[in-house]
Coordinates of C-alpha atoms and ligand atoms in Angstrom, one line a residue:
M1 CA 113.4 70.4 113.2
D2 CA 110.2 71.8 111.6
A3 CA 110.7 73.7 108.4
A4 CA 108.6 75.9 106.1
R5 CA 108.8 77.8 102.8
A6 CA 107.2 81.2 102.2
Y7 CA 107.3 83.4 99.1
T8 CA 107.7 87.2 99.0
N9 CA 104.9 89.5 98.1
I10 CA 104.5 92.9 96.4
A11 CA 101.9 95.3 97.6
L12 CA 99.5 97.0 95.3
I13 CA 97.9 98.9 98.1
K14 CA 100.8 99.7 100.4
Y15 CA 101.3 99.3 104.1
W16 CA 103.2 102.4 105.3
G17 CA 102.8 103.3 108.9
K18 CA 102.0 101.6 112.2
R19 CA 99.5 102.7 114.8
D20 CA 101.0 100.2 117.4
E21 CA 104.7 99.6 117.0
Q22 CA 104.8 96.8 119.6
L23 CA 101.9 94.7 118.1
I24 CA 102.7 95.9 114.5
L25 CA 99.2 97.1 113.8
P26 CA 99.0 99.1 110.6
M27 CA 97.4 102.5 110.0
N28 CA 95.6 101.2 106.9
S29 CA 94.6 97.9 105.4
S30 CA 96.8 96.8 102.4
L31 CA 96.7 94.3 99.5
S32 CA 99.4 92.4 97.8
L33 CA 100.2 89.7 95.2
T34 CA 102.4 86.8 96.4
L35 CA 105.1 86.0 93.9
D36 CA 106.8 82.8 92.8
T37 CA 110.6 82.7 92.3
F38 CA 111.6 84.6 95.5
Y39 CA 111.2 82.5 98.6
T40 CA 112.7 81.8 102.0
E41 CA 113.1 78.3 103.6
T42 CA 113.5 78.2 107.4
G43 CA 114.0 75.4 109.9
V44 CA 113.5 75.7 113.7
E45 CA 114.9 73.2 116.1
P46 CA 114.5 73.8 119.9
L47 CA 117.6 72.5 121.7
K48 CA 118.1 72.1 125.5
A49 CA 121.9 72.9 125.2
L50 CA 121.3 76.4 123.9
H51 CA 121.4 79.5 126.1
E52 CA 120.1 81.9 123.4
D53 CA 118.5 81.5 119.9
E54 CA 121.1 80.8 117.2
V55 CA 120.3 82.2 113.8
V56 CA 122.2 81.0 110.7
M57 CA 121.2 82.8 107.5
D58 CA 122.5 81.6 104.2
G59 CA 125.3 79.8 106.0
V60 CA 126.4 82.7 108.2
L61 CA 125.8 83.0 111.9
L62 CA 123.8 86.2 112.4
S63 CA 124.6 88.8 115.0
G64 CA 123.6 92.4 115.7
A65 CA 120.2 93.9 114.9
S66 CA 119.1 91.2 112.5
A67 CA 119.6 88.4 115.1
E68 CA 117.9 90.5 117.7
K69 CA 114.8 90.9 115.5
V70 CA 114.6 87.1 115.3
R71 CA 115.2 86.6 119.0
H72 CA 112.5 89.1 119.8
F73 CA 110.1 87.1 117.7
M74 CA 111.2 83.8 119.3
H75 CA 110.6 85.3 122.7
L76 CA 107.0 85.8 121.7
I77 CA 106.8 82.2 120.5
R78 CA 108.1 81.0 123.9
E79 CA 105.7 83.3 125.7
K80 CA 102.7 81.9 123.7
S81 CA 103.8 78.2 124.0
G82 CA 105.1 78.2 127.6
S83 CA 108.3 76.6 126.4
R84 CA 111.6 77.8 127.8
L85 CA 113.7 76.3 125.0
F86 CA 115.9 78.3 122.8
A87 CA 116.2 77.2 119.2
R88 CA 118.6 76.8 116.3
I89 CA 117.1 78.6 113.3
V90 CA 118.5 77.9 109.9
T91 CA 117.2 80.0 107.0
R92 CA 118.0 80.3 103.3
N93 CA 116.8 83.1 101.1
H94 CA 116.3 82.0 97.5
V95 CA 116.5 85.4 95.8
P96 CA 118.5 86.1 92.6
V97 CA 121.8 87.6 93.4
A98 CA 121.5 91.4 94.1
A99 CA 117.8 91.4 93.2
G100 CA 117.4 94.0 96.0
F101 CA 114.3 92.2 97.3
A102 CA 113.3 92.6 100.9
S103 CA 113.2 89.2 102.5
S104 CA 111.5 90.2 105.7
A105 CA 108.0 89.2 104.4
S106 CA 109.0 85.7 103.2
G107 CA 111.5 85.4 106.1
F108 CA 109.0 86.0 108.9
A109 CA 106.2 84.1 107.2
A110 CA 108.4 81.0 107.0
L111 CA 109.8 81.4 110.5
A112 CA 106.3 81.9 112.0
A113 CA 105.1 78.7 110.3
A114 CA 108.1 76.6 111.3
A115 CA 108.2 77.9 114.9
A116 CA 104.5 77.6 115.4
R117 CA 104.5 73.9 114.5
V118 CA 107.6 72.9 116.4
Y119 CA 106.5 74.8 119.6
G120 CA 102.9 73.4 119.3
L121 CA 101.0 76.6 118.6
D122 CA 97.9 77.1 116.4
C123 CA 99.0 76.6 112.8
S124 CA 95.7 77.7 111.1
P125 CA 96.5 80.3 108.4
A126 CA 94.8 83.1 110.3
A127 CA 96.8 82.3 113.4
L128 CA 100.0 82.1 111.3
S129 CA 99.2 85.4 109.6
R130 CA 98.7 87.2 113.0
L131 CA 101.9 85.6 114.3
A132 CA 104.0 86.5 111.2
R133 CA 102.7 90.1 111.5
R134 CA 104.5 90.4 114.8
G135 CA 107.8 89.7 113.1
S136 CA 107.3 92.1 110.1
G137 CA 104.0 93.6 108.9
S138 CA 104.2 92.5 105.3
A139 CA 104.9 88.9 106.4
S140 CA 101.3 88.6 107.5
R141 CA 100.4 88.6 103.7
S142 CA 103.0 86.0 102.7
I143 CA 101.0 83.2 104.5
Y144 CA 98.7 83.1 101.4
G145 CA 99.2 82.8 97.7
G146 CA 97.7 85.0 95.0
F147 CA 96.1 88.3 95.9
V148 CA 95.9 88.9 99.7
K149 CA 94.4 91.5 101.9
W150 CA 95.8 92.4 105.3
L151 CA 92.9 93.8 107.4
K152 CA 94.2 96.6 109.7
G153 CA 91.9 95.4 112.4
T154 CA 91.4 97.1 115.8
D155 CA 93.7 94.9 118.0
D156 CA 96.0 91.9 117.8
A157 CA 93.2 89.4 117.2
S158 CA 91.6 91.3 114.3
S159 CA 94.7 92.3 112.3
Y160 CA 95.5 89.5 109.9
A161 CA 95.6 88.7 106.2
L162 CA 93.2 86.7 104.1
P163 CA 93.2 85.6 100.4
V164 CA 91.0 87.6 98.1
D165 CA 91.7 85.9 94.8
P166 CA 94.0 83.0 93.8
A167 CA 95.3 85.1 90.8
R168 CA 94.6 82.4 88.2
W169 CA 94.8 84.9 85.4
P170 CA 98.0 85.4 83.4
I171 CA 99.3 88.3 85.4
R172 CA 103.1 88.9 85.4
V173 CA 105.4 91.0 87.5
L174 CA 108.6 92.2 85.8
S175 CA 111.1 93.3 88.5
V176 CA 113.5 95.8 87.3
V177 CA 116.6 95.9 89.6
V178 CA 117.8 99.5 89.5
N179 CA 120.2 99.0 92.4
G180 CA 120.6 95.7 94.3
K181 CA 122.4 97.1 97.3
A182 CA 120.9 97.4 100.8
K183 CA 118.9 100.6 101.3
R184 CA 120.2 103.3 103.7
L185 CA 116.9 103.9 105.5
S186 CA 115.0 100.8 106.6
S187 CA 111.2 100.6 105.9
R188 CA 110.6 100.5 109.6
A189 CA 112.5 103.9 110.2
G190 CA 111.1 105.4 106.9
M191 CA 107.5 104.7 107.8
K192 CA 107.9 105.9 111.3
R193 CA 109.3 109.2 110.1
T194 CA 106.5 109.6 107.6
V195 CA 103.8 108.9 110.2
E196 CA 105.3 111.4 112.7
T197 CA 106.3 114.3 110.4
S198 CA 104.6 114.2 107.0
P199 CA 101.6 116.6 106.6
F200 CA 100.4 114.4 103.7
Y201 CA 100.2 111.3 106.0
P202 CA 96.5 111.6 107.0
A203 CA 95.5 112.0 103.4
W204 CA 97.6 109.0 102.5
V205 CA 95.7 106.9 105.0
R206 CA 92.3 108.1 103.9
Q207 CA 93.1 107.6 100.2
S208 CA 94.5 104.1 100.7
E209 CA 91.2 102.9 102.1
K210 CA 89.5 104.3 98.9
D211 CA 92.2 102.7 96.7
L212 CA 91.6 99.4 98.5
A213 CA 87.8 99.6 97.9
G214 CA 88.5 100.4 94.2
I215 CA 91.0 97.6 93.6
E216 CA 89.1 94.7 95.0
P217 CA 86.3 94.7 92.4
A218 CA 89.0 95.2 89.7
I219 CA 90.7 92.0 90.9
R220 CA 87.5 90.1 91.1
A221 CA 86.6 91.2 87.5
H222 CA 90.1 90.6 86.2
D223 CA 90.1 94.2 85.1
F224 CA 93.8 94.7 84.6
E225 CA 93.7 98.3 83.6
S226 CA 91.8 99.5 86.7
L227 CA 94.0 97.3 88.9
G228 CA 97.2 98.9 87.4
K229 CA 96.0 102.5 87.5
I230 CA 94.9 102.2 91.2
A231 CA 98.2 100.4 92.2
E232 CA 100.4 102.9 90.4
A233 CA 98.6 105.9 92.0
N234 CA 98.7 104.3 95.4
A235 CA 102.5 103.8 95.2
L236 CA 103.0 107.4 94.0
R237 CA 101.0 108.7 97.0
M238 CA 103.1 106.7 99.4
H239 CA 106.3 108.1 97.9
A240 CA 104.7 111.6 98.0
A241 CA 104.1 111.3 101.7
M242 CA 107.8 110.5 102.2
L243 CA 108.9 113.5 100.1
A244 CA 106.8 115.7 102.5
A245 CA 108.4 114.2 105.7
D246 CA 110.8 116.1 107.9
P247 CA 113.6 115.6 107.0
P248 CA 112.3 114.6 103.6
F249 CA 113.5 111.5 101.9
T250 CA 113.0 109.3 98.8
Y251 CA 114.1 105.8 97.8
W252 CA 114.1 106.7 94.1
E253 CA 117.2 106.8 92.0
E254 CA 117.7 107.9 88.4
G255 CA 117.0 104.4 87.1
T256 CA 113.7 104.4 89.1
L257 CA 112.4 107.4 87.0
T258 CA 113.7 105.7 83.8
V259 CA 111.4 102.7 84.4
M260 CA 108.4 104.9 85.4
R261 CA 108.8 106.8 82.1
R262 CA 109.1 103.6 80.0
A263 CA 105.9 102.4 81.6
A264 CA 104.1 105.6 80.4
Y265 CA 105.7 105.3 77.0
L266 CA 104.7 101.6 76.6
R267 CA 101.1 102.5 77.5
S268 CA 101.2 105.2 74.9
Q269 CA 102.1 102.5 72.4
G270 CA 99.1 100.4 73.4
V271 CA 101.0 98.1 75.8
P272 CA 99.3 97.9 79.2
C273 CA 101.8 98.0 82.0
Y274 CA 101.8 99.7 85.4
F275 CA 104.5 100.2 87.9
T276 CA 104.8 100.0 91.7
I277 CA 107.7 100.9 93.9
D278 CA 108.5 99.8 97.5
A279 CA 110.9 101.2 100.0
G280 CA 113.8 101.1 97.6
P281 CA 114.8 102.2 94.1
N282 CA 113.7 99.0 92.3
V283 CA 110.5 99.0 90.2
K284 CA 108.0 96.2 89.6
L285 CA 106.0 96.4 86.4
F286 CA 102.6 94.6 86.3
C287 CA 101.5 93.3 82.9
L288 CA 99.7 90.4 81.3
Q289 CA 101.6 87.5 79.8
P290 CA 101.1 88.4 76.1
H291 CA 103.0 91.7 76.7
V292 CA 105.8 90.6 78.9
N293 CA 108.4 90.1 76.1
R294 CA 107.6 93.4 74.5
I295 CA 108.1 95.1 77.8
R296 CA 111.3 93.2 78.6
E297 CA 112.7 94.1 75.2
D298 CA 112.1 97.8 75.8
L299 CA 113.7 97.8 79.3
S300 CA 116.7 95.8 78.0
R301 CA 117.8 98.9 76.2
F302 CA 118.4 100.5 79.6
F303 CA 119.2 97.6 82.0
P304 CA 121.2 94.4 81.7
S305 CA 119.2 91.3 81.2
E306 CA 120.0 89.9 84.7
A307 CA 118.3 93.0 86.1
L308 CA 115.0 92.1 84.5
I309 CA 113.3 89.2 86.4
V310 CA 109.8 87.9 85.4
T311 CA 107.7 86.4 88.2
R312 CA 104.2 85.0 88.3
P313 CA 101.6 84.8 91.2
G314 CA 103.0 82.5 93.8
P315 CA 101.7 80.1 96.5
G316 CA 101.1 80.4 100.2
V317 CA 103.3 79.1 103.0
A318 CA 104.0 75.3 103.0
Y319 CA 105.7 72.9 105.3
L320 CA 108.8 71.1 104.1
D321 CA 109.6 67.4 104.6
H322 CA 113.4 68.1 104.6
P323 CA 115.6 70.1 106.9
V324 CA 117.1 73.5 105.8
Q325 CA 120.9 73.6 105.7
Ligands
2P0_401 C1 104.3 96.9 101.8 N1 106.5 97.8 102.6 O1 103.1 97.0 101.9 C2 105.2 98.1 102.1 C3 105.3 99.0 100.9 C4 107.5 98.6 101.9 C5 106.7 99.5 101.1 O2 105.8 96.4 104.1 O3 108.4 97.4 110.2 O4 109.4 95.2 106.4 O5 108.8 95.0 109.7 O6 106.4 95.9 109.8 O7 106.9 94.8 106.6 C6 108.0 97.0 104.3 O8 107.8 97.0 105.7 O9 108.0 96.6 108.0 C7 106.7 97.0 103.7 P1 107.9 96.2 109.5 P2 108.0 95.7 106.6 O10 104.8 95.9 101.3

């Protein structure tokens, strides 16, 4: 068995829409921060006795659509490696209970790394990033630690992520768990509907490229305020495109707005903090280490303490010297 660990990431410039659904090529380039704390460990063991891939997640044998997504990915691994062996895949998500975090980024990054090694494929970071992308777009970014950019590219070979900054500055992400339950509309379905029906979508794509061009110098200069403003605006534009879809939809809940308003209030009090929101109701607040306690204290008036999780920049994918059980 080969095994790997990968951490989740949070996008500051979002990926929202594919121009090739088979190859998972995005409409626009995106940029994220890999986080510590939330990670997935996955082991892959090819076995002659198996007649299909067996997927055990958190101790439970997977079936249905989730197992199919993994088998589809393993089919690609066999196609690339020339092997005909099916595998036993054992995966553990290390995510605080009901944190409402998507595990597809860390999950497919860890799976790509473990499977590539055990099936004898290219394990260079760029190759792993391309491979992880085929499982889930955001997984391409979890191959690296710190700030990471996923180049949209023009084809399979040119669409991969690369590190832009190791984030060795005291940036923190406070995750506010508004609702830890699974969302009703998957990211995959939500982004497809937005691409196909939202009249705001072309503007979203154009503006995202501008946002990306603006945020990169802010990251290099450790200019927290510019970074926060651009990330917050980018997230709002993505959610605006969803509201304009047909039928329209939103992932926001009442608690989502509460956190957004607290961020604005905290800023009015001289506390720099900015939010971002993915395809769910939970909010991530970016801040610098000296302000994290003040922000947590404020939010604790509205949310229980276990719903407030502080994370730091995390590392890239790594191989494990122990099996996953
Ligand atoms: C992101 N999200 O950039 C964006 C922002 C959600 C909101 O990437 O269809 O699970 O597997 O490629 O990667 C979630 O989408 O979608 C996502 P697929 P994925 O992080």
